[in-house]
Amino acid sequence: MRERPAGIRDSDVAAGLARQWALTVQDLSYLPVGFGGYHWLAADQTGSRWFVTVSDLASPWVPDLLAAMQTAAWLATQAGLGFVVAPVPASAGQVVGTVDSRHALTLFPYLDAAPAGHFEDPIDDGDRAAIIDMLARLRTAVPTDIQVPAQPLELANRQAIDLALGSLGARWTGGPYAEPGRDLLARYERPLRQAFARFDGLLD
């Protein structure tokens, strides 16, 4: 369960929604789910429900937030990709608002949905074809008039893995799992190095 962000009250979120989206919140409940931003479920005076996200502007991924939300909005509206759940523009037209000087605010329609299954569950032919079609449409849609930042293609902890691969010839003494870890890495050293070589070739 994820704890709510310190210093952000429900009344702060409701005030941001009223000020920028003209949304009169009748009920607001914190949702301890997800990763990255913090989320609330809001209900307005008409009974409509909304998914609200508050993002800490100090987070390393937040500088890309505006471009990401603008891209999602473009994909849903201009490109006509109905499967993209886009942010709702505020009254002034922006897709990212603010709670205060340290926190961004975004609003989405709330979707009633159920998990399709577990990650490792097999996908039937019909669902597979639908997923391939969505990915193809997504990959061929090129947003216009949006400055999308380029991100380097990197592998997390690559340096640490390379160091570990270079030390397989010596005993590991970092604790009870050190030697089993070395044995496991040594067992897969060749295919791992081959995979890294293929990945590095993509960057050339």
PDB file of C-alpha atoms in Angstrom, residues 31-119:
ATOM      1  CA  LEU A  31      -6.007   5.396  -4.040  1.00  0.00           C
ATOM      2  CA  PRO A  32      -2.829   3.755  -2.670  1.00  0.00           C
ATOM      3  CA  VAL A  33      -1.940   2.212  -6.038  1.00  0.00           C
ATOM      4  CA  GLY A  34       0.463   2.648  -8.902  1.00  0.00           C
ATOM      5  CA  PHE A  35       4.023   3.843  -9.291  1.00  0.00           C
ATOM      6  CA  GLY A  36       5.327   7.330  -9.953  1.00  0.00           C
ATOM      7  CA  GLY A  37       2.457   9.706  -9.280  1.00  0.00           C
ATOM      8  CA  TYR A  38      -0.126   9.655  -6.494  1.00  0.00           C
ATOM      9  CA  HIS A  39      -3.740   8.940  -7.345  1.00  0.00           C
ATOM     10  CA  TRP A  40      -7.248   9.863  -6.219  1.00  0.00           C
ATOM     11  CA  LEU A  41     -10.737   8.866  -7.282  1.00  0.00           C
ATOM     12  CA  ALA A  42     -12.986  11.915  -7.625  1.00  0.00           C
ATOM     13  CA  ALA A  43     -16.741  12.165  -8.112  1.00  0.00           C
ATOM     14  CA  ASP A  44     -18.347  15.412  -9.228  1.00  0.00           C
ATOM     15  CA  GLN A  45     -21.818  16.878  -8.738  1.00  0.00           C
ATOM     16  CA  THR A  46     -23.187  14.985 -11.759  1.00  0.00           C
ATOM     17  CA  GLY A  47     -22.013  11.628 -10.431  1.00  0.00           C
ATOM     18  CA  SER A  48     -19.217  11.315 -13.020  1.00  0.00           C
ATOM     19  CA  ARG A  49     -16.017   9.742 -11.737  1.00  0.00           C
ATOM     20  CA  TRP A  50     -12.479  10.844 -12.496  1.00  0.00           C
ATOM     21  CA  PHE A  51      -8.963   9.488 -12.016  1.00  0.00           C
ATOM     22  CA  VAL A  52      -6.691  12.182 -10.607  1.00  0.00           C
ATOM     23  CA  THR A  53      -2.891  12.084 -10.504  1.00  0.00           C
ATOM     24  CA  VAL A  54      -0.560  14.315  -8.508  1.00  0.00           C
ATOM     25  CA  SER A  55       3.122  14.232  -9.514  1.00  0.00           C
ATOM     26  CA  ASP A  56       6.067  15.490  -7.497  1.00  0.00           C
ATOM     27  CA  LEU A  57       7.944  17.948  -9.725  1.00  0.00           C
ATOM     28  CA  ALA A  58      11.216  16.848  -8.119  1.00  0.00           C
ATOM     29  CA  SER A  59      10.827  13.297  -9.511  1.00  0.00           C
ATOM     30  CA  PRO A  60      13.337  12.484 -12.273  1.00  0.00           C
ATOM     31  CA  TRP A  61      10.638  11.492 -14.781  1.00  0.00           C
ATOM     32  CA  VAL A  62       8.446  14.587 -14.334  1.00  0.00           C
ATOM     33  CA  PRO A  63      10.339  16.808 -16.844  1.00  0.00           C
ATOM     34  CA  ASP A  64       8.854  14.570 -19.564  1.00  0.00           C
ATOM     35  CA  LEU A  65       5.341  14.698 -18.097  1.00  0.00           C
ATOM     36  CA  LEU A  66       4.020  17.536 -20.262  1.00  0.00           C
ATOM     37  CA  ALA A  67       5.279  16.003 -23.508  1.00  0.00           C
ATOM     38  CA  ALA A  68       3.885  12.596 -22.494  1.00  0.00           C
ATOM     39  CA  MET A  69       0.437  14.008 -21.700  1.00  0.00           C
ATOM     40  CA  GLN A  70       0.364  16.134 -24.856  1.00  0.00           C
ATOM     41  CA  THR A  71       1.323  13.084 -26.907  1.00  0.00           C
ATOM     42  CA  ALA A  72      -1.404  10.954 -25.312  1.00  0.00           C
ATOM     43  CA  ALA A  73      -3.978  13.679 -26.011  1.00  0.00           C
ATOM     44  CA  TRP A  74      -2.829  13.953 -29.639  1.00  0.00           C
ATOM     45  CA  LEU A  75      -2.977  10.182 -30.125  1.00  0.00           C
ATOM     46  CA  ALA A  76      -6.524   9.997 -28.751  1.00  0.00           C
ATOM     47  CA  THR A  77      -7.902  12.999 -30.629  1.00  0.00           C
ATOM     48  CA  GLN A  78      -5.873  13.830 -33.721  1.00  0.00           C
ATOM     49  CA  ALA A  79      -4.765  10.271 -34.522  1.00  0.00           C
ATOM     50  CA  GLY A  80      -8.112   8.782 -33.534  1.00  0.00           C
ATOM     51  CA  LEU A  81      -6.655   6.019 -31.389  1.00  0.00           C
ATOM     52  CA  GLY A  82      -9.624   5.268 -29.161  1.00  0.00           C
ATOM     53  CA  PHE A  83      -7.676   2.814 -27.037  1.00  0.00           C
ATOM     54  CA  VAL A  84      -5.462   5.628 -25.687  1.00  0.00           C
ATOM     55  CA  VAL A  85      -6.803   6.970 -22.379  1.00  0.00           C
ATOM     56  CA  ALA A  86      -5.826  10.619 -22.640  1.00  0.00           C
ATOM     57  CA  PRO A  87      -5.770  13.351 -20.001  1.00  0.00           C
ATOM     58  CA  VAL A  88      -8.729  15.721 -19.885  1.00  0.00           C
ATOM     59  CA  PRO A  89      -7.736  19.280 -20.889  1.00  0.00           C
ATOM     60  CA  ALA A  90      -8.254  21.947 -18.255  1.00  0.00           C
ATOM     61  CA  SER A  91     -10.504  24.928 -18.920  1.00  0.00           C
ATOM     62  CA  ALA A  92      -7.596  26.913 -20.370  1.00  0.00           C
ATOM     63  CA  GLY A  93      -6.619  24.015 -22.645  1.00  0.00           C
ATOM     64  CA  GLN A  94      -3.511  22.688 -20.890  1.00  0.00           C
ATOM     65  CA  VAL A  95      -3.286  18.961 -20.129  1.00  0.00           C
ATOM     66  CA  VAL A  96      -1.103  19.365 -17.027  1.00  0.00           C
ATOM     67  CA  GLY A  97      -2.138  21.634 -14.176  1.00  0.00           C
ATOM     68  CA  THR A  98      -0.740  22.297 -10.730  1.00  0.00           C
ATOM     69  CA  VAL A  99      -1.627  21.690  -7.106  1.00  0.00           C
ATOM     70  CA  ASP A 100       1.101  24.016  -5.875  1.00  0.00           C
ATOM     71  CA  SER A 101       4.612  25.037  -6.896  1.00  0.00           C
ATOM     72  CA  ARG A 102       5.927  21.534  -6.200  1.00  0.00           C
ATOM     73  CA  HIS A 103       3.193  19.278  -7.585  1.00  0.00           C
ATOM     74  CA  ALA A 104       1.646  18.775 -11.021  1.00  0.00           C
ATOM     75  CA  LEU A 105      -1.979  17.730 -11.494  1.00  0.00           C
ATOM     76  CA  THR A 106      -3.555  15.654 -14.279  1.00  0.00           C
ATOM     77  CA  LEU A 107      -7.137  14.478 -14.761  1.00  0.00           C
ATOM     78  CA  PHE A 108      -8.388  11.396 -16.601  1.00  0.00           C
ATOM     79  CA  PRO A 109     -11.781   9.804 -17.132  1.00  0.00           C
ATOM     80  CA  TYR A 110     -12.281   6.937 -14.677  1.00  0.00           C
ATOM     81  CA  LEU A 111     -12.634   3.584 -16.416  1.00  0.00           C
ATOM     82  CA  ASP A 112     -14.346   0.589 -14.865  1.00  0.00           C
ATOM     83  CA  ALA A 113     -12.186  -2.334 -15.883  1.00  0.00           C
ATOM     84  CA  ALA A 114     -10.965  -5.682 -14.674  1.00  0.00           C
ATOM     85  CA  PRO A 115      -7.505  -7.227 -15.127  1.00  0.00           C
ATOM     86  CA  ALA A 116      -7.284  -9.344 -18.255  1.00  0.00           C
ATOM     87  CA  GLY A 117      -5.333 -11.969 -16.342  1.00  0.00           C
ATOM     88  CA  HIS A 118      -1.814 -12.592 -15.139  1.00  0.00           C
ATOM     89  CA  PHE A 119       1.240 -11.522 -17.120  1.00  0.00           C
TER      90      PHE A 119
END
